[in-house]
Amino acid sequence: MTATDAVVIGSGPNGLVAANLLVDAGWSVVVLEEQGRPGGAVSSDDAVAPGHVHDTFSSFYPLAAASPTIRGLHLEEHGLEWSHAPSVLGHSFGDGRWGVLHRDRAATASGLEQDAPGDGEAWLALCETWDRVGDDVLRGLLSPFPPVRGGVGLARQVLRPGGLELLREMTMPARSLTERLFRGESARMLVAGNAGHADIGLESPGSAAMGLLLALLGQSVGFPVPRGGAGRLAAAMVSRLEAKGGELCLGERAEGVRVEGGRAVAVRTASREIRARRAVLADVSAPALYGGLVPWDALPTRLRHRMARFEWDPSTVKVDWALDGPVPWEGPPAAGPGTVHVADSMDEMTLTGGQVAAGLVPDKPFLLVGQMGVADATRVPAGGEALWAYTHVPQRVRGDAAAGRSGVREVRGTWGEGDLDAMAERIEQRIEDRAPGFRDRITARRVLGPRELEARDRNLVGGAINGGTAGLQQQLVFRPVAGSGRAETPVKGLYLASASAHPGGGVHGACGANAARAALWHHTIQLPWRRT
Ligand SMILES: Cc1cc2nc3c(=O)[nH]c(=O)nc-3n(C[C@H](O)[C@H](O)[C@H](O)COP(=O)(O)OP(=O)(O)OC[C@H]3O[C@@H](n4cnc5c(N)ncnc54)[C@H](O)[C@@H]3O)c2cc1C
């Protein structure tokens, strides 16, 4: 039997961050990855069209660029190079107007001021508050909950002008917050569109958190992408891990965790059992760990009851296109944005979110769009574009909000080829409406529905991208179930290291870092004669 200090199950960003921190502490580490490539939802490929590099899943990494843990890995020494689009983010309105987040806050403010007098000043005031408390807010959010070190800094900072107010604003519904802060639609939608990255309705408490966080990170660190493709970020983490003696085993799925005397002692794959002398860190979804890799009879009954209430986030349909020219947006911003949000108005976003919550495929889907050639010219042939757009659809479809509308193909929610084509056409039409001639530039297309996403990464259950809902009822000490908030599990030596753990989805590595630090801490405080 192979033996190692720690086995990490899954090589998503959280698994790779965890493995890197453990090798830094001198542990021997084996990472098991089911797929034939590392990185989980941080991966790129050229399967859509030769010469076009598409990010298969995630693309923009403000959270990674700001994460103290990922920065501390110094991945630039392992080949990572960040690239930025001329502007960070554009919100495209139905009537051809744009709201633009520039790298330079004065430029952002000047555009917002033109849209609605007073909004530029309000934006700059928000940025100044972030300058004072942003680092501590971020550290607090990314630490185990309740935070201790970040929390102390945060407590000190919030006493400064604006700090406490910013925290209160993050707990608000995105709609009430943006309507109070700003007068114009551009500024409101820059924040509300970012809130749309999580699955909390714009009228629900807590939705402002993601909106403010991403908008203010966009302003402070940008929305960078790895030069050459998202896979380069994963490759840099693997290169660092291997340079320090860690081992990555691709194409090897963990099938079970052996628990003896209440402690995780080994991980089983189809062909072998690997003994874990110190810890097992699971970068898998909470439902795949509890009652899956670890059988229910090795877990407390109360966990089983709590897991019965675990909620997934909505499903996703993503379309990748190769284009032979840029997207012909009407009245495009002078500085091209890497990320584009497509929604006519906040009201439309509210209705779309309501449709998804009610089990309806939205008739006017809110689109998150990535112009990867704008963000990184090395990914496309000269003059071409590697574009993607994704949108959320219900996990269980009860109907189509566009059913019966003339000229619109109905989506039934079975997500076979017909549904994927119909959904892709609906998404294309939204872009075509704002960019006449867009369709003529498409040279190749790939549609990834719920099944295709899950087949490429089993953590994306039913196309859920965040390891479980980001709703307040499943955050902080309620993530993944009430009484959590930290990476420890009821099994000694076993840690939940994936986005199902606090603080949830996004490429920040915090779930993996929290798990690695918990494992190191528990091992250190063991009495020496109990160490193996
Ligand atoms: C379409 C899409 C777009 C996104 N866009 C962004 C974005 O732009 N920016 C951002 O910050 N975040 C984005 N996200 C979210 C982000 O990618 C995830 O939150 C993040 O990847 C979660 O990391 P993880 O390590 O927890 O899990 P994952 O990245 O899902 O990795 C889990 C890994 O574990 C492996 N695995 C699972 N079970 C086993 C097993 N039993 N044995 C062996 N291996 C196993 C899987 O194969 C996978 O490689 C996006 C996600 C998706 C799907």
GROMACS .gro file of N, CA and C in nm, residues 43-49 51-59 228-231 318-323 370 372 379-380 385-388 444 446:
model
  108
   43SER      N    1  -0.966   2.567  -1.636
   43SER     CA    2  -0.913   2.483  -1.742
   43SER      C    3  -0.942   2.550  -1.877
   44SER      N    4  -0.858   2.525  -1.976
   44SER     CA    5  -0.888   2.579  -2.109
   44SER      C    6  -0.857   2.473  -2.214
   45ASP      N    7  -0.912   2.493  -2.333
   45ASP     CA    8  -0.892   2.393  -2.439
   45ASP      C    9  -0.909   2.462  -2.575
   46ASP      N   10  -0.870   2.390  -2.681
   46ASP     CA   11  -0.890   2.449  -2.815
   46ASP      C   12  -0.982   2.360  -2.898
   47ALA      N   13  -1.080   2.299  -2.830
   47ALA     CA   14  -1.169   2.205  -2.900
   47ALA      C   15  -1.274   2.277  -2.985
   48VAL      N   16  -1.298   2.406  -2.962
   48VAL     CA   17  -1.404   2.474  -3.038
   48VAL      C   18  -1.356   2.500  -3.181
   49ALA      N   19  -1.235   2.553  -3.193
   49ALA     CA   20  -1.177   2.578  -3.325
   49ALA      C   21  -1.027   2.592  -3.310
   51GLY      N   22  -0.664   2.713  -3.293
   51GLY     CA   23  -0.608   2.848  -3.276
   51GLY      C   24  -0.687   2.935  -3.181
   52HIS      N   25  -0.804   2.890  -3.138
   52HIS     CA   26  -0.886   2.966  -3.043
   52HIS      C   27  -0.881   2.895  -2.909
   53VAL      N   28  -0.827   2.962  -2.807
   53VAL     CA   29  -0.822   2.900  -2.674
   53VAL      C   30  -0.946   2.946  -2.596
   54HIS      N   31  -1.030   2.851  -2.560
   54HIS     CA   32  -1.148   2.882  -2.479
   54HIS      C   33  -1.129   2.832  -2.337
   55ASP      N   34  -1.171   2.912  -2.241
   55ASP     CA   35  -1.176   2.864  -2.104
   55ASP      C   36  -1.299   2.774  -2.094
   56THR      N   37  -1.277   2.651  -2.054
   56THR     CA   38  -1.389   2.557  -2.053
   56THR      C   39  -1.494   2.599  -1.951
   57PHE      N   40  -1.450   2.659  -1.841
   57PHE     CA   41  -1.544   2.699  -1.734
   57PHE      C   42  -1.517   2.845  -1.694
   58SER      N   43  -1.438   2.867  -1.587
   58SER     CA   44  -1.416   3.002  -1.535
   58SER      C   45  -1.310   3.075  -1.618
   59SER      N   46  -1.313   3.210  -1.607
   59SER     CA   47  -1.224   3.290  -1.692
   59SER      C   48  -1.156   3.405  -1.621
  228GLY      N   49  -0.273   3.310  -2.212
  228GLY     CA   50  -0.266   3.177  -2.275
  228GLY      C   51  -0.382   3.087  -2.239
  229GLY      N   52  -0.464   3.125  -2.139
  229GLY     CA   53  -0.580   3.041  -2.104
  229GLY      C   54  -0.586   3.012  -1.955
  230ALA      N   55  -0.708   2.986  -1.907
  230ALA     CA   56  -0.728   2.960  -1.764
  230ALA      C   57  -0.641   2.844  -1.716
  231GLY      N   58  -0.618   2.747  -1.808
  231GLY     CA   59  -0.539   2.630  -1.771
  231GLY      C   60  -0.399   2.666  -1.723
  318LYS      N   61  -2.365   2.713  -2.097
  318LYS     CA   62  -2.255   2.799  -2.144
  318LYS      C   63  -2.233   2.774  -2.294
  319VAL      N   64  -2.217   2.882  -2.369
  319VAL     CA   65  -2.190   2.869  -2.513
  319VAL      C   66  -2.055   2.931  -2.543
  320ASP      N   67  -1.974   2.858  -2.617
  320ASP     CA   68  -1.843   2.909  -2.663
  320ASP      C   69  -1.849   2.928  -2.815
  321TRP      N   70  -1.799   3.041  -2.862
  321TRP     CA   71  -1.797   3.065  -3.006
  321TRP      C   72  -1.655   3.102  -3.051
  322ALA      N   73  -1.621   3.055  -3.170
  322ALA     CA   74  -1.503   3.111  -3.239
  322ALA      C   75  -1.559   3.211  -3.340
  323LEU      N   76  -1.503   3.331  -3.343
  323LEU     CA   77  -1.550   3.434  -3.436
  323LEU      C   78  -1.435   3.474  -3.528
  370GLY      N   79  -1.775   3.668  -2.196
  370GLY     CA   80  -1.630   3.689  -2.189
  370GLY      C   81  -1.574   3.709  -2.328
  372MET      N   82  -1.256   3.692  -2.477
  372MET     CA   83  -1.124   3.649  -2.433
  372MET      C   84  -1.011   3.703  -2.521
  379ARG      N   85  -0.477   3.442  -2.736
  379ARG     CA   86  -0.567   3.327  -2.741
  379ARG      C   87  -0.637   3.308  -2.875
  380VAL      N   88  -0.620   3.404  -2.966
  380VAL     CA   89  -0.695   3.398  -3.091
  380VAL      C   90  -0.605   3.430  -3.210
  385GLU      N   91  -1.184   3.615  -3.244
  385GLU     CA   92  -1.232   3.628  -3.107
  385GLU      C   93  -1.271   3.489  -3.053
  386ALA      N   94  -1.239   3.466  -2.926
  386ALA     CA   95  -1.285   3.345  -2.856
  386ALA      C   96  -1.385   3.395  -2.752
  387LEU      N   97  -1.511   3.384  -2.786
  387LEU     CA   98  -1.618   3.444  -2.704
  387LEU      C   99  -1.692   3.335  -2.629
  388TRP      N  100  -1.737   3.365  -2.510
  388TRP     CA  101  -1.832   3.275  -2.443
  388TRP      C  102  -1.941   3.357  -2.376
  444ALA      N  103  -1.749   2.870  -3.542
  444ALA     CA  104  -1.767   2.741  -3.472
  444ALA      C  105  -1.836   2.768  -3.339
  446ARG      N  106  -1.975   2.570  -2.952
  446ARG     CA  107  -1.988   2.454  -2.862
  446ARG      C  108  -2.086   2.494  -2.752
   0.00000   0.00000   0.00000
